[in-house]
XYZ file of C-alpha atoms in Angstrom:
384
model
C 102.085 84.976 143.080
C 102.596 84.501 139.340
C 100.169 86.150 136.936
C 99.908 85.398 133.203
C 98.669 87.762 130.495
C 97.546 86.198 127.198
C 95.329 87.095 124.261
C 91.756 85.878 124.414
C 90.747 82.888 122.303
C 88.280 84.971 120.296
C 90.910 87.576 119.411
C 93.359 84.855 118.350
C 90.779 83.222 116.069
C 89.911 86.602 114.557
C 93.547 87.432 113.734
C 94.233 83.908 112.443
C 91.354 84.339 109.986
C 92.827 87.649 108.826
C 96.318 86.269 108.174
C 95.196 82.956 106.635
C 95.206 84.379 103.055
C 98.821 85.511 103.484
C 99.808 81.995 104.557
C 98.214 80.612 101.383
C 100.229 82.861 99.040
C 103.422 80.712 99.074
C 101.384 77.523 98.618
C 99.501 79.051 95.688
C 102.766 80.247 94.141
C 104.310 76.772 94.400
C 101.154 75.115 93.071
C 100.953 77.513 90.135
C 104.614 76.947 89.286
C 104.081 73.167 89.278
C 100.931 73.313 87.165
C 102.168 75.697 84.468
C 105.772 74.444 84.718
C 107.377 77.830 85.220
C 110.990 78.024 84.001
C 111.534 81.771 83.731
C 113.922 83.116 86.407
C 111.880 86.314 86.558
C 108.641 84.437 87.262
C 110.413 82.316 89.857
C 111.713 85.455 91.537
C 108.226 86.982 91.577
C 106.923 83.850 93.259
C 109.716 84.002 95.812
C 109.017 87.660 96.590
C 105.287 86.979 96.834
C 105.857 84.392 99.539
C 108.476 86.133 101.695
C 106.394 89.072 103.030
C 103.381 86.855 103.669
C 105.357 84.239 105.568
C 107.156 86.935 107.564
C 103.823 88.491 108.541
C 102.281 85.133 109.433
C 105.310 84.115 111.505
C 105.283 87.396 113.406
C 101.543 87.245 114.114
C 101.587 83.619 115.253
C 104.591 84.281 117.481
C 102.834 87.254 119.106
C 99.415 85.639 119.488
C 100.794 82.483 121.109
C 103.186 84.370 123.382
C 102.685 84.608 127.140
C 103.647 87.472 129.447
C 104.146 86.272 133.030
C 104.996 88.303 136.115
C 105.699 87.590 139.772
C 107.184 89.448 142.707
C 110.697 89.356 141.208
C 110.447 89.757 137.433
C 108.353 89.946 134.279
C 108.880 87.554 131.352
C 107.875 87.453 127.680
C 107.824 83.892 126.315
C 107.225 82.803 122.712
C 108.474 80.082 120.374
C 110.944 82.503 118.728
C 112.527 84.165 121.729
C 112.399 84.671 125.499
C 112.869 87.922 127.423
C 113.018 88.624 131.139
C 113.375 91.790 133.208
C 113.848 91.893 136.953
C 111.735 94.611 138.515
C 114.864 96.381 139.775
C 116.135 96.425 136.168
C 113.131 98.425 134.921
C 114.029 102.073 134.286
C 110.499 103.215 133.491
C 107.659 102.751 131.048
C 106.287 104.135 127.797
C 102.781 104.091 126.367
C 102.934 103.373 122.652
C 100.036 102.532 120.336
C 97.876 101.057 123.060
C 100.699 99.038 124.594
C 102.743 99.298 127.760
C 106.492 99.194 127.092
C 108.912 98.495 129.938
C 112.346 100.075 129.371
C 115.374 98.360 130.974
C 118.309 100.067 132.651
C 120.690 97.209 131.811
C 122.550 97.514 128.499
C 121.872 94.599 126.175
C 118.454 93.717 127.565
C 115.384 94.201 125.394
C 112.219 96.110 126.157
C 109.092 94.146 126.990
C 105.870 95.193 125.300
C 102.489 94.285 126.782
C 99.492 94.874 124.535
C 96.318 96.208 126.118
C 94.456 93.371 124.369
C 95.956 90.850 126.766
C 93.684 89.797 129.599
C 94.179 91.717 132.895
C 96.797 93.964 131.250
C 95.067 97.030 132.726
C 95.848 95.817 136.246
C 99.512 95.407 135.348
C 99.605 98.859 133.734
C 98.146 100.495 136.851
C 100.691 98.719 139.045
C 103.621 99.787 136.825
C 102.397 103.395 136.531
C 102.233 103.690 140.314
C 105.858 102.589 140.793
C 107.875 103.736 137.748
C 108.290 107.052 135.896
C 106.805 107.729 132.459
C 109.827 108.089 130.176
C 107.760 109.649 127.407
C 108.701 109.285 123.770
C 112.214 107.879 123.990
C 113.382 106.517 120.665
C 114.360 102.857 120.849
C 116.140 103.078 117.502
C 118.310 105.964 118.765
C 119.387 103.814 121.713
C 120.228 100.909 119.426
C 122.184 103.178 117.100
C 124.161 104.619 120.021
C 125.021 101.099 121.210
C 126.433 100.275 117.797
C 128.403 103.405 116.901
C 129.286 104.949 120.267
C 132.640 103.183 120.321
C 133.413 103.935 116.664
C 135.861 106.747 115.958
C 134.309 109.652 113.982
C 136.781 109.391 111.101
C 136.114 105.636 110.781
C 132.398 106.310 110.633
C 132.906 108.970 107.942
C 134.916 106.546 105.830
C 132.238 103.881 106.271
C 129.573 106.363 105.166
C 131.557 107.358 102.083
C 132.138 103.716 101.173
C 128.432 102.957 101.506
C 127.392 105.922 99.382
C 129.941 105.107 96.659
C 128.582 101.556 96.457
C 124.960 102.749 96.441
C 125.474 105.435 93.800
C 127.462 103.079 91.570
C 124.805 100.371 91.817
C 121.988 102.855 91.147
C 123.675 104.380 88.075
C 124.489 100.986 86.557
C 120.950 99.765 87.315
C 119.462 102.724 85.417
C 121.847 102.172 82.490
C 120.669 98.559 82.292
C 117.139 99.769 81.555
C 118.229 101.744 78.483
C 121.563 100.405 77.185
C 121.535 96.698 78.011
C 121.486 95.579 74.369
C 124.349 97.837 73.306
C 126.326 97.310 76.539
C 125.709 93.682 77.576
C 128.609 93.816 80.059
C 126.805 96.298 82.344
C 125.274 93.596 84.611
C 128.787 92.260 85.206
C 129.473 95.403 87.242
C 126.422 94.650 89.385
C 127.619 91.077 89.900
C 131.001 92.367 91.083
C 129.359 94.835 93.462
C 127.909 91.964 95.511
C 131.267 90.602 96.778
C 132.614 94.176 96.992
C 129.765 95.037 99.382
C 130.695 92.052 101.557
C 134.370 93.066 101.548
C 133.342 96.586 102.602
C 131.327 95.158 105.492
C 134.270 93.071 106.647
C 136.747 95.939 106.292
C 134.580 98.411 108.210
C 133.485 95.809 110.797
C 129.834 95.974 109.790
C 129.498 99.762 110.093
C 128.029 100.262 106.574
C 125.163 97.919 107.500
C 123.572 100.419 109.860
C 124.473 104.110 109.623
C 122.979 106.808 111.881
C 120.467 108.549 109.630
C 118.217 111.009 111.464
C 118.747 108.961 114.637
C 117.425 105.835 112.983
C 119.472 102.766 112.021
C 119.356 102.561 108.233
C 120.593 99.562 106.213
C 122.670 101.590 103.747
C 124.622 98.848 101.973
C 121.405 96.870 101.575
C 120.489 99.385 98.848
C 123.519 98.209 96.862
C 122.149 94.665 96.946
C 118.655 95.815 95.936
C 119.868 98.000 93.042
C 122.114 95.190 91.785
C 119.236 92.719 91.936
C 116.928 95.005 89.947
C 119.527 95.600 87.241
C 120.216 91.878 86.909
C 116.497 91.111 86.620
C 116.293 93.430 83.615
C 118.793 91.171 81.867
C 117.121 87.934 82.960
C 113.625 88.745 81.678
C 113.914 86.888 78.333
C 116.054 84.048 79.723
C 114.505 80.657 80.529
C 116.478 77.965 82.321
C 116.269 74.187 82.250
C 118.295 73.868 85.467
C 116.342 75.785 88.097
C 117.360 73.417 90.910
C 121.048 74.010 90.228
C 120.480 77.767 90.003
C 118.684 77.947 93.338
C 121.261 75.686 94.986
C 124.067 77.951 93.813
C 122.170 81.043 94.971
C 121.539 79.551 98.418
C 125.186 78.539 98.816
C 126.346 82.043 97.829
C 123.819 83.599 100.219
C 125.056 81.313 102.987
C 128.634 82.463 102.444
C 127.427 86.078 102.432
C 125.509 85.513 105.670
C 128.579 84.009 107.351
C 130.576 87.052 106.266
C 127.990 89.431 107.738
C 127.888 87.498 111.017
C 131.684 87.730 111.213
C 131.603 91.463 110.381
C 129.067 92.395 113.075
C 130.381 90.102 115.790
C 131.640 93.121 117.793
C 128.277 94.908 117.865
C 127.072 95.746 121.356
C 123.470 94.770 120.803
C 121.133 91.839 121.299
C 121.303 88.640 119.220
C 117.823 89.390 117.875
C 119.025 92.655 116.301
C 122.004 90.897 114.760
C 119.752 88.142 113.434
C 117.396 90.672 111.846
C 120.340 92.395 110.136
C 121.501 89.086 108.670
C 117.989 88.003 107.631
C 117.291 91.308 105.872
C 120.371 90.778 103.728
C 119.588 87.134 102.966
C 116.086 88.047 101.740
C 117.534 90.262 99.007
C 120.871 88.509 98.467
C 119.305 85.179 97.493
C 117.450 86.459 94.389
C 120.399 88.737 93.552
C 122.804 85.788 93.522
C 120.235 83.724 91.601
C 120.151 86.290 88.805
C 123.938 86.691 88.980
C 124.358 83.005 88.177
C 121.803 83.346 85.367
C 123.795 86.242 83.923
C 127.229 84.617 84.231
C 125.923 81.335 82.824
C 124.570 83.272 79.834
C 127.172 85.992 79.274
C 130.159 83.638 79.221
C 128.387 80.973 77.173
C 130.089 80.806 73.769
C 128.629 77.494 72.639
C 126.866 77.250 69.296
C 123.093 77.498 69.790
C 120.693 74.770 68.744
C 117.481 75.846 67.016
C 114.165 74.085 67.582
C 110.730 74.803 66.204
C 107.601 74.536 68.288
C 103.964 75.520 67.996
C 101.842 77.833 70.103
C 98.687 75.954 71.079
C 97.305 78.356 73.700
C 97.559 81.916 75.017
C 96.586 83.287 78.393
C 96.612 86.515 80.368
C 97.175 86.669 84.120
C 95.725 89.760 85.797
C 96.896 90.244 89.358
C 98.667 93.339 90.626
C 100.100 93.616 87.114
C 99.075 92.021 83.837
C 101.258 89.165 82.550
C 101.091 87.572 79.115
C 101.913 83.925 78.423
C 102.301 81.739 75.366
C 101.795 78.003 75.903
C 103.981 76.012 73.516
C 104.176 72.329 72.648
C 107.097 70.120 73.745
C 110.320 70.677 71.829
C 113.896 69.380 72.045
C 114.824 68.592 75.667
C 111.500 69.987 76.906
C 109.155 67.009 77.118
C 105.988 68.786 78.227
C 104.022 71.910 77.422
C 105.512 75.105 78.820
C 104.186 78.593 79.516
C 106.491 81.365 78.322
C 106.159 84.892 79.661
C 106.274 87.501 76.881
C 105.573 91.190 76.481
C 102.221 92.570 75.382
C 103.456 93.443 71.885
C 104.732 89.944 71.176
C 101.623 88.428 72.732
C 99.393 90.375 70.331
C 101.497 89.480 67.287
C 101.599 85.733 67.902
C 98.503 83.599 67.309
C 97.570 80.039 68.158
C 99.234 77.505 65.790
C 102.045 79.954 64.955
C 105.575 78.581 64.870
C 108.234 79.785 67.317
C 111.962 79.176 67.015
C 113.631 78.317 70.316
C 117.349 79.013 70.688
C 118.922 76.513 73.107
C 122.364 77.054 74.678
C 124.487 74.734 76.826
C 125.399 77.409 79.385
C 128.840 78.424 80.621
C 128.298 76.432 83.842
C 126.595 73.512 82.132
C 123.116 74.848 82.943
C 121.082 74.796 79.702
C 119.049 77.897 78.928
C 116.879 79.012 76.057
C 115.063 82.026 74.749
C 112.353 82.433 72.075
C 113.814 84.076 69.023
C 112.188 84.400 65.638
C 108.439 84.274 65.233
C 106.864 83.327 61.917
C 103.410 82.613 60.581
């Protein structure tokens, strides 16, 4: 006879109330961007980052709360709108007790564990039944098993080369990122190295068949090459702080296309992995989350660095100032329409410039055509 184990309605409502604020973060970010007409790539990136963790958390919680665990005389199944798992009872190797949950460990390679929370109705009855028929496997590391699946067939010397490649990329990206903080004005070509590291990282993944993605580090799969992407993104953001674009749609479209190509390359590189599709999907998604803003800022940099057009100068007036205090304090100058900008815009500035400029002061805007035809501008001289 089939038995279902679900979360109670009261527990679902309670958790939904807890995660509701996280679901509102992306909507608030989009609404704020529309109201204040945000054009700064850095502000856009902050809004993007603010929404990603919240949406990931909300998606995970909703998927878990609406999931159903069903069992009968032949198997046990985990069903949700994101994925479906099933274990025949003869495929169960044993169980683990982790953080108030019962975890069924399979004997079949490629099948995933099934986790049953003790907050599900009648889960205690299922736990007693399992404990009476299967051994307690204790604290067996799931990540060690996954790592073994991925690298067990890799020759030691190939793995050493993959490690060295990953560390060379990471160290290079980290050093250049730090140099960008201190020598960007005197060495404006530094971010170009970070831009080049992005396709180099993809080539390394393809050459080593995805091995640099996850390297055995203290028996835990660790996304080594992902650090190269993160360091490159941070260094490029340092350059993009004072840059404002008039073609955000084109920038995001280019970034998404580049991220799509990168994702296809990763999928091709890890196609030989002996693991579940869910693990492969998570590896690809983790890269896309950081690759998209990195490629966005790469396009901003290339569009600016290779732009040799003569700048156009426009004067505008500051008619308001505001301070945004969230996790960090941001300073904005609200300026009147000027040149191709037909509405008031908020410009993010540093604290020192914010304190120097007053309402009704004149600001000179320097407008450039852009190497890729994407106009960009930056506030230059300030005068009373």
